Coordinates of N, CA, C and O in Angstrom, one line a residue:
M63 N 0.6 -1.2 0.0 CA 0.0 0.0 -0.1 C 1.1 1.4 -0.2 O 2.0 1.5 0.9
S64 N 0.7 2.0 -0.9 CA 1.1 3.6 -1.1 C 1.0 4.5 0.1 O -0.4 4.2 0.6
E65 N 2.2 5.3 0.5 CA 1.7 5.8 1.7 C 1.7 7.5 1.1 O 2.4 8.4 0.7
I66 N 0.7 8.3 1.2 CA 0.8 9.7 1.2 C 0.9 10.3 2.8 O 0.2 10.0 4.1
L67 N 1.3 11.6 2.5 CA 1.7 12.7 3.5 C 1.4 13.4 3.1 O 1.7 14.1 2.2
V68 N 0.1 14.2 3.9 CA -0.3 15.6 3.7 C 0.9 16.5 5.3 O 0.9 16.0 5.8
I69 N 1.3 17.5 4.3 CA 2.4 18.2 5.3 C 1.7 19.6 5.5 O 1.6 20.4 4.2
S70 N 0.9 20.1 6.6 CA 0.3 21.5 6.1 C 1.1 22.4 7.4 O 1.7 22.1 8.4
G71 N 1.4 23.4 6.9 CA 2.2 24.4 7.2 C 1.9 26.1 7.9 O 2.4 26.8 8.1
S72 N 0.6 25.7 8.5 CA 0.1 26.9 9.5 C 0.2 26.9 10.7 O 0.4 25.7 11.5
P73 N 0.2 28.6 11.3 CA 0.7 28.2 12.5 C -0.6 28.4 13.5 O -0.2 27.7 15.0
S74 N -1.8 28.3 12.8 CA -2.8 28.4 13.7 C -3.7 27.0 13.9 O -3.9 26.1 13.3
P75 N -4.2 26.6 15.0 CA -4.7 25.5 15.7 C -6.4 25.4 14.9 O -6.9 25.2 15.0
T76 N -6.6 27.0 14.5 CA -8.0 26.9 14.0 C -8.1 27.4 12.3 O -9.0 27.7 11.7
S77 N -6.8 27.0 11.9 CA -6.5 27.1 10.6 C -7.5 25.9 9.0 O -8.2 24.5 9.7
K78 N -7.7 26.7 8.4 CA -8.8 26.0 6.9 C -7.7 25.4 6.4 O -8.5 24.6 5.8
T79 N -6.3 26.0 6.4 CA -5.7 25.0 5.5 C -5.3 24.1 6.2 O -5.6 22.4 5.1
E80 N -5.2 23.3 7.4 CA -5.4 22.2 8.0 C -6.5 21.4 7.5 O -5.9 20.1 7.6
L81 N -7.3 21.9 7.5 CA -8.8 21.3 7.2 C -8.9 20.7 5.7 O -9.1 19.9 5.4
V82 N -7.9 21.6 4.9 CA -8.3 21.2 3.8 C -6.9 19.9 4.2 O -7.5 19.1 2.5
G83 N -5.7 19.8 4.8 CA -5.3 18.6 4.2 C -5.4 17.6 5.0 O -5.5 16.5 4.5
D84 N -6.4 17.8 5.8 CA -7.7 16.7 6.2 C -8.3 15.9 5.4 O -9.1 15.1 4.6
H85 N -8.8 17.1 4.6 CA -9.9 16.4 3.5 C -9.5 15.8 2.4 O -9.6 14.9 2.0
V86 N -8.4 16.5 2.4 CA -7.2 15.5 1.2 C -7.1 14.4 1.4 O -6.9 13.4 0.7
A87 N -6.3 14.0 2.9 CA -6.2 13.3 3.2 C -7.3 11.9 3.2 O -6.9 10.8 2.7
R88 N -8.2 12.5 4.0 CA -9.8 11.3 3.2 C -9.8 11.2 2.0 O -10.4 10.2 2.1
R89 N -9.8 12.1 1.5 CA -10.1 11.5 -0.4 C -8.9 10.5 -1.0 O -9.5 10.1 -1.3
L90 N -7.9 10.8 -0.9 CA -6.5 9.6 -1.2 C -7.0 8.9 0.0 O -6.8 7.5 -0.7
A91 N -7.3 8.7 1.1 CA -7.2 7.1 1.4 C -8.7 6.4 1.0 O -8.7 5.5 1.4
E92 N -9.7 7.2 0.5 CA -10.8 6.3 0.1 C -10.2 5.5 -1.5 O -11.3 4.6 -1.8
H93 N -8.9 5.5 -2.1 CA -8.5 5.2 -3.1 C -7.2 3.9 -2.7 O -6.3 3.9 -3.3
E94 N -7.2 3.4 -1.5 CA -6.5 2.3 -1.4 C -4.7 3.4 -0.8 O -3.7 2.3 -0.4
W95 N -4.5 4.3 -0.6 CA -3.6 4.8 0.0 C -3.8 5.1 1.8 O -4.6 5.4 1.8
Q96 N -2.8 4.8 2.3 CA -2.8 5.5 3.3 C -2.0 6.7 3.7 O -0.8 7.2 2.9
A97 N -3.0 7.3 4.1 CA -2.7 8.8 4.1 C -2.8 9.5 6.0 O -3.8 9.1 6.5
G98 N -1.9 10.1 6.1 CA -1.2 11.0 7.1 C -1.1 12.5 7.2 O -1.0 12.5 6.1
H99 N -1.4 13.1 8.0 CA -1.3 14.2 8.0 C -0.1 15.1 8.9 O -0.4 15.0 10.4
L100 N 1.1 15.3 8.5 CA 1.7 16.1 9.6 C 1.4 17.5 9.4 O 1.5 18.4 8.6
K101 N 1.1 18.2 10.9 CA 0.9 19.4 11.4 C 2.0 20.1 11.3 O 2.3 20.1 12.6
V102 N 3.0 20.4 10.8 CA 4.1 21.4 11.0 C 4.2 21.9 12.8 O 5.4 22.1 13.3
R103 N 3.2 22.8 12.9 CA 3.2 23.3 13.8 C 3.2 22.9 15.1 O 3.4 23.0 16.3
T104 N 2.9 21.3 15.4 CA 3.2 20.4 16.4 C 4.3 20.2 16.6 O 4.8 19.5 17.8
L105 N 5.2 20.3 15.6 CA 6.6 19.9 15.9 C 6.9 21.5 16.9 O 7.0 22.0 17.2
P106 N 8.3 20.6 17.2 CA 9.7 21.3 18.7 C 9.9 22.8 17.8 O 10.6 22.4 17.3
A107 N 9.4 23.6 18.4 CA 9.7 25.0 17.5 C 11.2 25.4 17.8 O 12.1 25.4 17.2
Q108 N 12.2 24.6 19.0 CA 13.1 25.0 19.3 C 14.0 24.1 18.1 O 15.0 24.7 17.7
A109 N 13.8 22.5 18.0 CA 14.2 21.6 17.6 C 14.2 22.1 16.0 O 15.3 22.0 15.3
M110 N 13.2 22.5 15.5 CA 12.8 23.4 14.2 C 14.1 24.2 14.1 O 14.7 24.0 12.4
L111 N 13.9 25.4 14.5 CA 14.9 26.4 14.4 C 16.2 26.0 14.6 O 17.1 27.3 13.7
S112 N 16.7 25.2 15.1 CA 18.0 25.2 15.6 C 18.5 23.9 14.7 O 19.1 23.6 14.6
A113 N 17.5 23.5 13.8 CA 17.4 21.7 12.7 C 18.2 20.9 13.4 O 19.4 20.2 13.1
D114 N 17.5 20.1 14.9 CA 18.0 19.4 15.7 C 17.3 18.4 15.1 O 16.3 17.8 15.7
T115 N 17.7 17.5 13.8 CA 17.7 16.6 13.2 C 17.8 15.4 14.6 O 16.8 14.1 14.0
S116 N 18.3 15.5 15.3 CA 17.9 13.8 16.3 C 17.2 14.8 17.6 O 17.1 13.8 17.9
D117 N 16.3 15.3 17.2 CA 15.4 15.6 18.0 C 14.3 14.4 17.9 O 13.8 14.4 16.8
P118 N 13.6 13.5 18.7 CA 13.0 12.1 18.3 C 11.7 12.7 17.3 O 11.3 12.5 16.2
A119 N 11.1 14.0 17.2 CA 9.3 14.5 16.8 C 10.4 14.7 15.5 O 9.4 14.3 14.7
I120 N 11.1 15.3 15.3 CA 11.7 16.2 14.2 C 12.4 14.7 13.1 O 11.9 14.5 12.2
G121 N 12.8 14.3 14.1 CA 13.5 12.5 13.6 C 12.0 11.9 12.3 O 11.9 11.0 11.5
E122 N 11.3 11.5 13.4 CA 9.8 11.0 12.9 C 9.7 11.8 12.0 O 9.2 10.7 10.7
A123 N 9.0 12.7 11.9 CA 8.4 13.6 10.9 C 9.4 13.3 9.7 O 8.7 13.2 8.5
L124 N 10.7 13.4 9.8 CA 11.6 13.4 8.5 C 11.6 11.8 7.7 O 11.2 11.5 6.5
E125 N 11.2 11.3 9.0 CA 11.3 9.8 8.5 C 9.8 9.8 7.5 O 9.9 8.6 6.8
R126 N 8.7 10.2 8.1 CA 7.6 10.1 7.5 C 7.6 10.5 6.2 O 7.2 10.1 5.5
V127 N 8.5 11.2 6.0 CA 8.3 12.1 4.7 C 9.3 11.2 3.6 O 9.1 10.9 2.6
S128 N 10.5 10.7 4.8 CA 11.0 9.5 3.6 C 10.4 8.3 3.0 O 10.2 7.9 1.9
R129 N 9.5 7.7 3.8 CA 8.6 6.8 3.8 C 7.5 7.3 2.4 O 7.0 6.1 1.9
A130 N 7.0 8.3 2.2 CA 5.7 8.5 1.7 C 6.6 8.8 0.0 O 7.5 8.7 -0.2
D131 N 5.3 7.7 -0.7 CA 5.4 7.5 -2.1 C 4.6 9.3 -2.9 O 5.2 9.6 -4.1
G132 N 3.9 9.6 -1.7 CA 3.6 11.0 -2.4 C 3.4 12.2 -1.0 O 3.1 11.6 0.0
V133 N 3.5 13.4 -1.7 CA 3.2 14.1 -0.4 C 2.7 15.0 -1.0 O 2.2 16.1 -2.4
V134 N 1.6 15.9 0.0 CA 0.8 16.8 -0.5 C 1.0 18.4 0.7 O 1.3 18.1 1.7
L135 N 1.5 19.6 -0.2 CA 2.1 20.1 0.5 C 0.8 21.8 0.7 O 0.1 22.0 -0.1
A136 N 0.4 21.8 1.9 CA -0.8 22.6 2.2 C -0.2 24.2 2.8 O 0.3 23.5 4.0
T137 N -0.1 25.0 1.9 CA 0.1 26.7 3.0 C -1.4 27.5 3.2 O -1.2 27.7 1.9
P138 N -1.0 28.2 3.7 CA -1.4 29.4 3.9 C -0.9 30.5 3.2 O 0.6 30.0 3.2
T139 N -1.2 31.4 2.4 CA -0.5 32.8 1.9 C -0.6 33.7 2.8 O -1.4 34.2 3.3
Y140 N 1.3 34.0 3.0 CA 1.6 35.0 3.8 C 2.4 35.9 2.8 O 3.5 35.6 2.8
K141 N 1.8 37.4 3.2 CA 2.7 38.1 2.5 C 3.4 37.9 1.1 O 4.4 37.8 0.8
A142 N 2.5 37.2 0.2 CA 2.5 36.6 -1.3 C 3.3 35.3 -1.1 O 4.1 35.2 -2.2
S143 N 3.5 34.7 -0.5 CA 4.5 33.5 -0.2 C 3.7 32.4 1.0 O 2.7 32.7 1.3
Y144 N 4.5 31.0 0.4 CA 4.1 30.3 1.5 C 4.4 30.9 3.1 O 5.2 31.2 3.0
S145 N 3.7 29.9 4.0 CA 4.2 29.9 5.2 C 5.6 29.8 5.8 O 6.6 28.8 5.2
G146 N 5.9 30.6 6.9 CA 7.7 30.8 7.1 C 8.0 29.1 7.6 O 9.0 28.6 8.1
L147 N 6.6 28.6 8.5 CA 6.8 27.4 9.1 C 7.1 25.9 8.0 O 8.0 25.2 8.6
L148 N 6.3 26.2 7.4 CA 6.2 25.5 5.7 C 7.9 25.5 5.5 O 8.6 24.5 5.4
K149 N 8.5 26.8 5.2 CA 10.0 26.9 4.8 C 10.6 26.4 5.9 O 11.8 25.2 4.9
V150 N 10.7 26.2 7.3 CA 11.6 26.0 8.1 C 11.6 24.4 8.0 O 13.1 23.5 8.2
F151 N 10.1 23.7 7.8 CA 10.8 22.4 8.1 C 10.9 21.7 6.5 O 11.7 20.8 6.3
L152 N 11.0 22.3 5.1 CA 11.1 21.8 4.4 C 12.7 22.1 4.6 O 13.4 21.4 3.1
D153 N 13.4 23.1 4.8 CA 15.3 23.0 4.9 C 15.3 22.2 5.7 O 16.8 22.1 6.0
L154 N 14.5 21.3 6.5 CA 15.6 20.2 7.7 C 15.4 18.8 6.4 O 16.2 17.7 7.0
L155 N 14.6 18.7 5.2 CA 14.9 17.8 4.6 C 16.3 17.5 4.0 O 17.1 18.1 3.7
P156 N 16.8 16.7 3.6 CA 17.9 16.7 2.8 C 17.9 16.9 1.6 O 16.8 17.4 0.9
Q157 N 19.1 17.6 1.1 CA 19.2 18.0 -0.7 C 17.9 17.8 -1.6 O 17.1 18.5 -2.5
Y158 N 18.0 16.6 -1.6 CA 16.5 15.7 -2.4 C 15.6 14.6 -2.0 O 15.7 13.7 -2.3
G159 N 15.2 15.6 -0.8 CA 14.2 14.8 0.1 C 13.1 14.0 -0.8 O 12.5 13.5 -0.4
F160 N 12.4 15.0 -1.9 CA 11.4 14.4 -3.0 C 11.9 13.2 -3.6 O 10.6 12.7 -4.3
T161 N 12.6 13.1 -3.8 CA 13.6 11.9 -5.0 C 12.6 11.3 -5.0 O 11.8 10.4 -4.0
G162 N 11.8 10.3 -6.2 CA 11.0 9.5 -6.4 C 9.6 9.9 -6.1 O 8.7 8.7 -6.6
K163 N 8.7 10.8 -5.3 CA 7.4 11.6 -4.8 C 6.8 12.2 -5.8 O 7.5 13.0 -7.4
A164 N 5.8 11.9 -5.8 CA 5.3 12.9 -6.6 C 4.3 13.5 -5.5 O 4.4 13.6 -4.3
V165 N 4.0 15.9 -5.9 CA 4.0 16.2 -4.9 C 2.5 17.2 -5.2 O 3.1 17.4 -7.1
L166 N 1.6 17.3 -4.5 CA 1.0 18.3 -4.9 C 0.9 19.2 -3.9 O 0.8 19.5 -2.8
P167 N 1.0 20.4 -4.5 CA 1.0 21.6 -3.7 C -0.4 22.4 -3.7 O -1.1 22.6 -4.7
L168 N -0.7 23.0 -2.3 CA -2.0 23.6 -2.4 C -1.2 24.8 -1.2 O -1.2 25.3 -0.9
A169 N -2.9 25.6 -2.0 CA -2.3 27.1 -0.9 C -3.7 27.8 -0.7 O -4.5 27.2 -1.3
T170 N -3.9 28.1 0.7 CA -4.8 29.2 0.4 C -5.0 30.3 0.9 O -4.1 31.1 1.5
G171 N -5.8 31.3 0.5 CA -5.6 32.7 0.8 C -7.1 33.2 0.5 O -8.1 33.2 -0.3
G172 N -6.4 34.9 0.8 CA -7.9 35.8 1.1 C -8.1 36.1 -0.9 O -9.2 37.0 -1.0
S173 N -7.4 36.5 -1.6 CA -7.1 36.8 -2.6 C -6.5 36.4 -3.9 O -5.5 35.4 -4.1
A174 N -7.2 36.2 -5.1 CA -7.0 35.1 -5.8 C -5.1 36.0 -6.7 O -4.5 35.5 -7.0
A175 N -5.6 37.2 -6.4 CA -3.6 38.2 -6.6 C -2.7 37.3 -6.2 O -1.6 37.5 -5.9
H176 N -2.8 36.4 -4.9 CA -1.7 35.7 -4.6 C -2.2 33.8 -5.3 O -0.8 33.5 -4.7
V177 N -2.3 34.1 -5.9 CA -2.4 32.4 -7.1 C -0.8 32.1 -7.3 O -0.5 30.9 -7.2
L178 N 0.1 32.9 -7.8 CA 1.2 32.8 -7.9 C 2.2 32.3 -7.1 O 3.1 31.7 -7.4
V179 N 1.6 32.1 -6.0 CA 2.9 31.6 -5.1 C 2.6 30.3 -5.0 O 4.0 29.7 -4.8
L180 N 2.0 29.8 -6.1 CA 2.4 28.4 -6.3 C 3.5 28.1 -6.8 O 4.2 27.0 -6.5
D181 N 3.4 28.8 -8.2 CA 4.7 28.9 -9.0 C 5.8 29.5 -8.9 O 6.7 29.2 -9.4
Y182 N 5.7 30.2 -8.1 CA 6.8 31.0 -7.9 C 7.4 31.1 -7.1 O 8.7 31.5 -6.9
A183 N 6.7 30.3 -6.1 CA 7.4 30.3 -4.6 C 7.9 28.8 -4.2 O 8.8 28.6 -3.9
L184 N 6.7 28.2 -4.4 CA 6.6 26.9 -3.8 C 6.8 25.7 -4.6 O 8.2 24.6 -4.5
R185 N 7.0 25.7 -6.2 CA 6.8 25.0 -7.4 C 9.0 25.3 -6.9 O 9.6 23.8 -7.3
P186 N 9.4 26.2 -6.9 CA 10.8 26.0 -7.2 C 11.4 25.4 -6.3 O 12.2 24.1 -6.6
V187 N 10.9 25.3 -4.8 CA 11.7 24.7 -4.1 C 11.3 23.0 -4.2 O 12.5 22.4 -3.6
V188 N 10.0 23.0 -4.4 CA 10.0 21.5 -4.9 C 10.6 20.5 -5.5 O 11.4 19.5 -5.2
H189 N 11.4 21.4 -6.7 CA 12.0 20.9 -7.6 C 13.3 21.0 -7.3 O 13.9 19.9 -7.4
S190 N 13.3 21.7 -6.2 CA 15.2 21.5 -6.3 C 14.9 20.0 -4.9 O 16.0 19.6 -4.9
L191 N 14.1 20.4 -4.1 CA 14.0 18.9 -3.4 C 14.0 17.5 -4.2 O 13.9 16.5 -4.0
G192 N 13.9 17.5 -5.6 CA 14.0 16.4 -6.7 C 13.2 15.7 -6.7 O 13.0 14.0 -7.3
A193 N 11.6 16.3 -6.4 CA 10.0 15.6 -7.0 C 10.1 15.0 -8.4 O 11.1 15.2 -9.3
R194 N 9.6 13.3 -8.1 CA 9.6 13.0 -9.6 C 8.9 13.9 -10.6 O 9.0 14.1 -11.6
H195 N 7.8 13.6 -10.0 CA 6.5 14.7 -10.1 C 6.0 15.6 -9.6 O 5.6 15.3 -8.6
V196 N 5.5 17.0 -10.2 CA 4.9 18.0 -9.4 C 3.6 18.4 -10.0 O 3.7 18.5 -11.3
V197 N 2.2 18.0 -9.3 CA 1.0 17.9 -10.1 C 0.6 19.5 -10.2 O 1.3 20.3 -9.3
Q198 N -0.2 19.9 -11.0 CA -0.4 21.4 -11.3 C -1.0 21.9 -9.4 O -1.9 21.1 -9.1
G199 N -0.2 22.8 -9.2 CA -1.0 23.1 -7.4 C -2.4 23.5 -7.8 O -3.0 24.2 -8.9
F200 N -3.3 24.1 -6.6 CA -4.3 24.3 -6.5 C -4.4 25.8 -5.4 O -3.6 25.1 -4.4
F201 N -5.3 26.8 -5.6 CA -4.9 27.5 -4.7 C -6.8 27.5 -4.2 O -7.8 27.9 -5.4
L202 N -7.2 27.9 -2.9 CA -8.3 28.1 -2.8 C -8.6 29.1 -1.9 O -7.8 29.2 -0.7
L203 N -9.4 29.6 -2.5 CA -10.2 31.1 -2.0 C -10.8 31.2 -0.5 O -11.4 29.9 0.0
D204 N -10.3 32.0 0.7 CA -10.8 31.5 1.8 C -12.3 31.5 1.9 O -13.2 31.1 2.4
K205 N -13.0 32.7 1.2 CA -14.2 32.7 0.7 C -14.9 31.8 0.2 O -16.6 31.2 -0.2
H206 N -14.4 30.3 -0.5 CA -14.6 29.2 -1.1 C -15.0 28.2 0.2 O -15.4 26.8 -0.1
M207 N -14.6 28.1 1.4 CA -14.1 27.3 2.3 C -15.3 27.7 3.3 O -15.3 28.9 3.9
E208 N -15.9 27.3 4.3 CA -16.5 27.4 5.4 C -16.1 26.0 6.3 O -16.2 25.2 6.6
R209 N -16.0 26.7 7.8 CA -15.7 25.7 8.7 C -17.5 25.7 9.1 O -18.0 26.7 9.3
V210 N -17.6 24.0 9.6 CA -19.2 23.5 9.8 C -18.4 22.9 11.7 O -18.2 21.6 10.9
G211 N -18.8 23.4 12.2 CA -18.1 22.7 13.7 C -16.6 22.3 13.6 O -16.0 23.3 13.0
G212 N -16.4 21.3 13.0 CA -14.8 21.1 13.4 C -14.1 20.5 12.1 O -13.2 20.3 11.9
A213 N -15.0 20.5 11.0 CA -15.1 20.2 9.2 C -15.4 21.2 8.2 O -15.4 22.2 8.7
L214 N -14.5 20.7 7.5 CA -14.8 22.4 6.4 C -15.6 22.1 5.2 O -15.1 20.3 5.0
R215 N -16.1 22.7 4.9 CA -17.1 22.7 3.8 C -16.4 23.9 2.5 O -16.5 24.4 2.6
I216 N -16.2 22.8 1.8 CA -15.7 23.2 0.4 C -16.9 23.7 -0.7 O -18.0 22.7 -1.0
L217 N -16.7 24.9 -1.1 CA -18.2 25.3 -1.8 C -17.9 25.2 -3.1 O -16.5 24.8 -3.7
P218 N -18.9 24.9 -4.1 CA -19.1 24.8 -5.3 C -18.3 25.4 -6.3 O -17.3 24.5 -7.2
E219 N -17.5 26.4 -5.4 CA -16.9 27.3 -6.5 C -15.6 26.6 -6.6 O -15.2 26.7 -7.9
S220 N -15.1 26.1 -5.7 CA -14.0 25.1 -5.6 C -13.8 23.6 -5.7 O -12.8 23.1 -5.7
A221 N -15.3 22.8 -5.1 CA -15.1 21.8 -4.9 C -14.6 20.7 -6.3 O -13.9 19.5 -5.8
E222 N -15.2 21.1 -7.2 CA -15.3 20.0 -7.8 C -13.4 20.4 -9.0 O -12.8 19.4 -8.9
A223 N -13.5 21.5 -9.4 CA -11.7 22.1 -9.2 C -10.5 21.2 -8.5 O -9.6 20.6 -8.8
L224 N -11.0 21.1 -7.0 CA -10.1 20.3 -6.3 C -10.0 19.0 -6.0 O -9.1 18.2 -6.3
D225 N -11.5 18.7 -6.7 CA -11.5 17.2 -7.0 C -10.7 16.4 -8.3 O -10.3 15.5 -8.0
D226 N -10.7 17.5 -9.1 CA -9.6 17.2 -10.2 C -8.6 16.9 -9.8 O -7.6 16.6 -10.4
V227 N -7.9 18.2 -8.9 CA -6.7 18.1 -9.1 C -6.1 16.7 -7.7 O -5.2 16.0 -7.6
I228 N -7.3 16.8 -7.2 CA -6.8 15.4 -6.1 C -6.7 14.3 -7.3 O -6.0 13.2 -6.8
E229 N -7.3 13.5 -7.9 CA -7.5 13.1 -8.9 C -6.4 12.9 -10.0 O -5.9 11.8 -10.4
K230 N -5.9 14.5 -10.1 CA -4.7 13.8 -11.3 C -3.5 13.5 -10.1 O -2.4 12.8 -10.8
F231 N -3.3 14.4 -8.9 CA -2.2 13.6 -8.1 C -2.0 12.0 -7.6 O -1.3 11.3 -8.1
R232 N -3.6 11.7 -7.5 CA -3.8 10.0 -7.3 C -3.2 9.1 -8.7 O -2.3 8.3 -8.5
K233 N -3.7 9.9 -9.9 CA -3.1 9.2 -11.0 C -1.6 9.6 -11.2 O -0.6 8.4 -11.3
A234 N -1.0 10.3 -10.9 CA 0.9 10.4 -10.9 C 1.0 9.8 -9.6 O 2.7 9.4 -9.9
L235 N 0.8 8.9 -8.6 CA 1.3 7.9 -7.7 C 1.1 7.0 -8.3 O 2.1 5.9 -7.6
I236 N 0.8 6.6 -9.4 CA 0.8 5.3 -10.2 C 1.6 5.3 -10.9 O 1.8 5.9 -11.9
P237 N 2.9 4.2 -10.8 CA 4.0 4.7 -11.4 C 3.7 4.1 -13.0 O 2.7 2.7 -13.1
S238 N 4.2 4.8 -14.1 CA 3.9 4.3 -15.3 C 4.8 3.3 -15.9 O 6.0 2.5 -15.3

């Protein structure tokens, strides 16, 4: 069984971005993949900031990335870029930490003006980490998401397009 790891880089415990990550993990698990969700904000800050890969929690997180066949990166957009928290975590990975993996970049934000964060900020980092295939990313507008209790409802304006992106990622996981 293939392993998928969703990595969400929001510092907020009430993050819609994390809920998007949960949603994507559930959708992928429907297709016989084992899907986990690494919430970077739960890792020890001091160990991350000092690049202490000997810290047990950091070591386990890096091992999860290593084991994964596919990675979904979910980030809120801050000041026209992906989150610094996600950047700190990605910097802990080995130089070619995504070698052999399919990667799906996802971003959330308040304005479509920030959609370029996927292609001009996140995609170059993913390529530098050696990803086998980077699926076309997807940007979810905040106004297309609603928190319902502890779950996320994605409005029809984005739901079908997100489903299509998840399907393309699913297909990228299957070796040719």
